[in-house]
Amino acid sequence: SPKHKYYKEINEVIAEHIKYAAKLDIDNTWELIHDEGEMKVFKREMEEDGMVVDPLKAVHTVKGITGHEVCHYFWNPDVRMEWEGTLESAQVLDWFSEDTCVCYQIHKKVWPTTQREALFWTQIRHVPNEDEDEDGPDYWIVCNYSIPDHDKCPEKTKNIRAIMNVAMICETVVEPPQSDRNITRENITCKIQYHANVNPGGWAPASVLRAVYKREYPKFLKRFTQYVMDQTKDKPIMF
Ligand SMILES: CCCCCc1ccc(-c2ccc(S(=O)(=O)CCO)cc2)cc1[C@H]1C[C@H]1c1ccccn1
């Protein structure tokens, strides 16, 4: 399809997330806020114009599913309401291509703050390892990135528009290495990196926001990965 308005931005944003994922430097500027089994959730405390915009990074390792499966269910707008417990509604406003669409969603109100909504493009992409380096990382990635407006977006809602740049970046490990033919789910593990930069879009008490982040992100990652395990356990593996 002819290059759409966001074609260039999408390539730049995805490239940035891939570059960042390859480094995975969790240095001491990241504060561990949740550590449960294989899941570790970190934050950095940052404010912009007095608003909490804490970047969040989570790493998780899940056995029995692939990066393609995690990204497929994270990206697929048809199932979002099945695993995203903090949403009141979610809809697709536009399709740029078969792997890229525009979503509009309303988050459930978090007392005592004003209700939030989000308008963003979402793309799923397979980023194979560089040809010459067959040991290089092979990623599946989903990126959700806010856009300022869309002609099909409901106007003048009472909600505050949150602004986000979110990425789910996955690698699949097969152990022991074997030909694609006879790999079972016992042989696969998915290594997940989740990066979320969310600007709540309007003032909310720092203490409330940080408490919500600390509670909601681990809950969301746990619930989402369990959802993928349940959906895939009796299905052929998506590599
Ligand atoms: C005072 C509350 C203000 C709400 C701020 C806000 C907005 C969007 C989001 C958010 C937006 C997108 C994503 S996602 O990963 O792309 C999946 C698709 O939904 C995830 C989370 C988060 C939060 C923060 C609450 C925090 C919070 C954390 C995890 C879940 C829900 N709420």
Coordinates of C-alpha atoms and ligand atoms in Angstrom, one line a residue:
S1 CA 0.0 0.0 0.0
P2 CA 1.2 3.5 -0.6
K3 CA 3.3 4.8 2.3
H4 CA 0.9 6.1 4.9
K5 CA 1.4 9.3 6.9
Y6 CA 3.1 7.4 9.8
Y7 CA 5.3 5.1 7.8
K8 CA 8.6 7.0 8.6
E9 CA 7.7 7.5 12.3
I10 CA 6.9 3.8 12.8
N11 CA 10.2 2.7 11.3
E12 CA 12.2 5.2 13.5
V13 CA 10.3 4.3 16.7
I14 CA 10.7 0.5 16.1
A15 CA 14.4 0.9 15.2
E16 CA 14.9 2.8 18.5
H17 CA 13.2 0.1 20.6
I18 CA 15.3 -2.7 18.9
K19 CA 18.5 -0.8 19.4
Y20 CA 17.6 -0.3 23.1
A21 CA 16.5 -3.9 23.6
A22 CA 19.8 -5.2 22.2
K23 CA 21.7 -3.3 25.0
L24 CA 19.4 -4.3 27.9
D25 CA 21.5 -2.5 30.3
I26 CA 19.7 -2.5 33.6
D27 CA 22.1 -0.3 35.5
N28 CA 21.6 1.2 38.9
T29 CA 19.6 4.0 37.5
W30 CA 16.7 1.5 37.4
E31 CA 14.9 0.8 40.7
L32 CA 13.5 -2.7 41.1
I33 CA 9.8 -2.4 42.1
H34 CA 8.6 -6.0 41.7
D35 CA 10.5 -9.2 41.7
E36 CA 8.4 -12.4 41.4
G37 CA 9.8 -15.6 39.9
E38 CA 11.2 -14.8 36.5
M39 CA 9.5 -11.4 36.3
K40 CA 11.4 -8.3 37.3
V41 CA 9.8 -4.8 37.0
F42 CA 11.9 -1.7 37.1
K43 CA 11.2 2.0 37.1
R44 CA 13.0 5.3 36.9
E45 CA 11.5 8.3 38.7
M46 CA 11.0 11.1 36.2
E47 CA 8.7 14.1 36.1
E48 CA 7.8 16.4 33.2
D49 CA 6.0 19.7 34.1
G50 CA 5.4 18.3 37.6
M51 CA 3.8 15.2 36.1
V52 CA 5.0 11.7 36.9
V53 CA 6.3 10.1 33.6
D54 CA 8.3 7.3 35.2
P55 CA 9.7 5.0 32.4
L56 CA 9.0 1.4 33.2
K57 CA 11.0 -1.6 32.1
A58 CA 10.1 -5.3 32.8
V59 CA 11.9 -8.5 31.9
H60 CA 10.3 -11.9 32.1
T61 CA 11.0 -15.4 31.0
V62 CA 8.1 -17.7 30.2
K63 CA 8.4 -21.4 29.2
G64 CA 6.2 -23.0 26.6
I65 CA 5.4 -20.0 24.4
T66 CA 7.3 -18.2 21.6
G67 CA 8.0 -14.5 21.0
H68 CA 5.8 -14.6 18.0
E69 CA 2.9 -15.9 20.1
V70 CA 3.4 -13.3 22.8
C71 CA 3.5 -10.5 20.3
H72 CA 0.6 -11.8 18.3
Y73 CA -1.8 -11.8 21.3
F74 CA -0.4 -8.5 22.6
W75 CA -0.9 -6.9 19.2
N76 CA -4.2 -8.5 18.2
P77 CA -6.9 -5.8 18.8
D78 CA -9.7 -8.5 18.7
V79 CA -8.5 -10.0 22.0
R80 CA -7.3 -6.9 23.9
M81 CA -10.3 -6.8 26.2
E82 CA -9.8 -10.4 27.1
W83 CA -6.5 -9.8 28.9
E84 CA -6.2 -6.0 29.5
G85 CA -8.1 -5.7 32.8
T86 CA -7.7 -1.9 33.0
L87 CA -9.7 -1.1 29.9
E88 CA -13.3 0.0 29.8
S89 CA -13.3 -0.1 25.9
A90 CA -11.0 -0.6 22.9
Q91 CA -11.7 -0.1 19.2
V92 CA -9.8 -0.1 15.9
L93 CA -10.2 3.2 14.0
D94 CA -8.1 2.5 11.0
W95 CA -5.8 0.0 9.3
F96 CA -2.5 1.2 7.7
S97 CA -1.5 -2.3 6.6
E98 CA -2.2 -5.9 7.8
D99 CA 0.3 -5.5 10.7
T100 CA -0.5 -1.9 11.6
C101 CA -3.6 -0.2 12.9
V102 CA -4.9 2.7 14.9
C103 CA -6.5 1.9 18.3
Y104 CA -8.6 4.1 20.6
Q105 CA -9.1 2.8 24.1
I106 CA -10.5 4.1 27.4
H107 CA -8.9 3.0 30.6
K108 CA -11.1 2.4 33.7
K109 CA -11.2 5.3 36.0
V110 CA -8.6 5.2 38.8
W111 CA -10.0 7.0 41.8
P112 CA -9.4 9.9 42.6
T113 CA -7.9 10.8 39.1
T114 CA -9.6 11.8 35.9
Q115 CA -10.3 8.9 33.5
R116 CA -7.7 8.3 30.8
E117 CA -7.9 7.4 27.1
A118 CA -5.3 6.6 24.5
L119 CA -5.1 6.9 20.7
F120 CA -2.1 5.1 19.1
W121 CA -0.8 3.1 16.2
T122 CA 0.2 -0.5 16.9
Q123 CA 2.5 -2.5 14.8
I124 CA 3.7 -6.1 15.0
R125 CA 7.0 -6.9 13.3
H126 CA 9.5 -9.8 13.0
V127 CA 13.1 -8.5 13.1
P128 CA 15.2 -11.5 12.1
N129 CA 18.9 -11.6 13.0
E130 CA 21.4 -10.0 10.6
D131 CA 22.1 -12.5 7.8
E132 CA 25.8 -12.6 8.4
D133 CA 25.4 -13.1 12.1
E134 CA 23.2 -16.2 12.4
D135 CA 23.8 -16.1 16.2
G136 CA 22.4 -12.6 16.4
P137 CA 19.1 -11.9 18.2
D138 CA 15.9 -12.7 16.4
Y139 CA 13.1 -10.4 17.8
W140 CA 9.4 -10.2 17.5
I141 CA 8.2 -6.7 18.6
V142 CA 5.0 -4.9 19.1
C143 CA 5.0 -1.1 19.5
N144 CA 2.1 1.0 20.7
Y145 CA 2.8 4.7 20.0
S146 CA 0.4 7.6 20.6
I147 CA -0.7 9.9 17.7
P148 CA -2.2 13.3 18.3
D149 CA -5.5 12.9 16.5
H150 CA -7.5 10.8 14.0
D151 CA -10.6 11.8 12.1
K152 CA -12.5 8.8 13.4
C153 CA -11.5 9.5 17.1
P154 CA -14.4 10.6 19.4
E155 CA -14.0 14.3 20.0
K156 CA -14.3 16.2 23.3
T157 CA -14.6 13.3 25.6
K158 CA -14.4 14.0 29.3
N159 CA -11.2 11.9 29.5
I160 CA -7.6 13.0 29.6
R161 CA -5.5 11.7 26.7
A162 CA -2.5 9.7 28.0
I163 CA 0.6 9.7 25.7
M164 CA 2.5 6.5 25.4
N165 CA 5.4 4.8 23.8
V166 CA 5.2 1.1 24.6
A167 CA 7.1 -1.9 23.3
M168 CA 6.9 -5.6 23.9
I169 CA 10.1 -7.2 22.5
C170 CA 10.5 -11.0 22.6
E171 CA 13.2 -13.6 21.8
T172 CA 12.5 -17.3 21.6
V173 CA 15.1 -19.8 22.9
V174 CA 14.9 -23.5 21.8
E175 CA 16.6 -26.0 24.1
P176 CA 18.1 -28.3 23.2
P177 CA 18.6 -26.9 19.7
Q178 CA 16.8 -29.1 17.2
S179 CA 15.3 -28.8 13.7
D180 CA 12.0 -27.1 13.5
R181 CA 10.3 -30.4 12.7
N182 CA 10.1 -31.9 16.2
I183 CA 10.2 -29.0 18.6
T184 CA 7.7 -29.3 21.4
R185 CA 6.5 -26.6 23.9
E186 CA 8.9 -28.2 26.5
N187 CA 11.8 -27.1 24.3
I188 CA 10.8 -23.4 24.0
T189 CA 11.2 -20.4 26.3
C190 CA 10.3 -16.7 25.5
K191 CA 12.5 -13.9 26.8
I192 CA 10.3 -10.8 27.2
Q193 CA 11.3 -7.2 27.5
Y194 CA 8.5 -4.7 28.1
H195 CA 9.2 -1.0 27.9
A196 CA 6.5 1.5 28.8
N197 CA 6.8 5.3 28.7
V198 CA 3.4 6.6 29.7
N199 CA 2.7 10.3 30.2
P200 CA -0.7 10.4 32.0
G201 CA -1.5 13.5 30.0
G202 CA -2.6 15.7 32.9
W203 CA -1.8 16.1 36.5
A204 CA -2.4 13.2 38.9
P205 CA -0.9 13.0 42.4
A206 CA 2.6 11.5 42.2
S207 CA 1.9 9.2 45.1
V208 CA -1.3 7.9 43.5
L209 CA 0.3 7.4 40.1
R210 CA 3.3 5.6 41.5
A211 CA 1.1 3.3 43.6
V212 CA -1.0 2.5 40.5
Y213 CA 2.1 1.7 38.4
K214 CA 3.6 -0.5 41.1
R215 CA 0.3 -2.4 41.4
E216 CA -0.9 -2.4 37.8
Y217 CA 2.1 -3.2 35.7
P218 CA 3.1 -6.5 37.4
K219 CA -0.5 -7.5 37.5
F220 CA -1.0 -6.8 33.8
L221 CA 2.2 -8.7 32.8
K222 CA 1.3 -11.7 34.9
R223 CA -2.3 -11.8 33.6
F224 CA -1.2 -11.2 29.9
T225 CA 1.5 -13.9 29.9
Q226 CA -0.9 -16.4 31.6
Y227 CA -3.5 -15.5 28.9
V228 CA -1.0 -16.4 26.2
M229 CA -0.1 -19.7 27.8
D230 CA -3.8 -20.6 28.1
Q231 CA -4.5 -19.6 24.5
T232 CA -1.6 -21.5 23.0
K233 CA -1.3 -24.7 25.1
D234 CA -3.3 -26.9 22.8
K235 CA -2.4 -25.1 19.5
P236 CA 0.5 -25.7 17.1
I237 CA 3.6 -23.5 17.9
M238 CA 3.8 -20.1 16.1
F239 CA 7.5 -19.7 15.4
Ligands
LIG1 C1 -4.0 7.8 37.3 C2 -4.0 6.7 36.3 C3 -3.7 7.3 34.9 C4 -3.6 6.2 33.9 C5 -2.3 6.2 33.3 C6 -2.1 5.1 32.4 C7 -2.5 5.2 31.0 C8 -2.3 4.2 30.1 C9 -1.5 3.0 30.5 C10 -1.2 2.0 29.6 C11 -1.3 2.2 28.2 C12 -1.0 1.1 27.3 C13 -0.5 -0.1 27.8 S1 -0.1 -1.3 26.7 O1 1.0 -2.1 27.3 O2 0.2 -0.7 25.4 C14 -1.4 -2.4 26.5 C15 -2.6 -1.8 25.8 O3 -3.4 -1.2 26.7 C16 -0.4 -0.3 29.2 C17 -0.7 0.7 30.1 C18 -1.1 2.9 31.9 C19 -1.4 3.9 32.8 C20 -1.0 3.8 34.2 C21 -2.1 3.5 35.2 C22 -1.0 2.5 34.9 C23 -1.3 1.2 34.3 C24 -0.4 0.3 34.2 C25 -0.7 -0.9 33.6 C26 -1.9 -1.1 33.2 C27 -2.9 -0.1 33.3 N1 -2.6 1.1 33.9

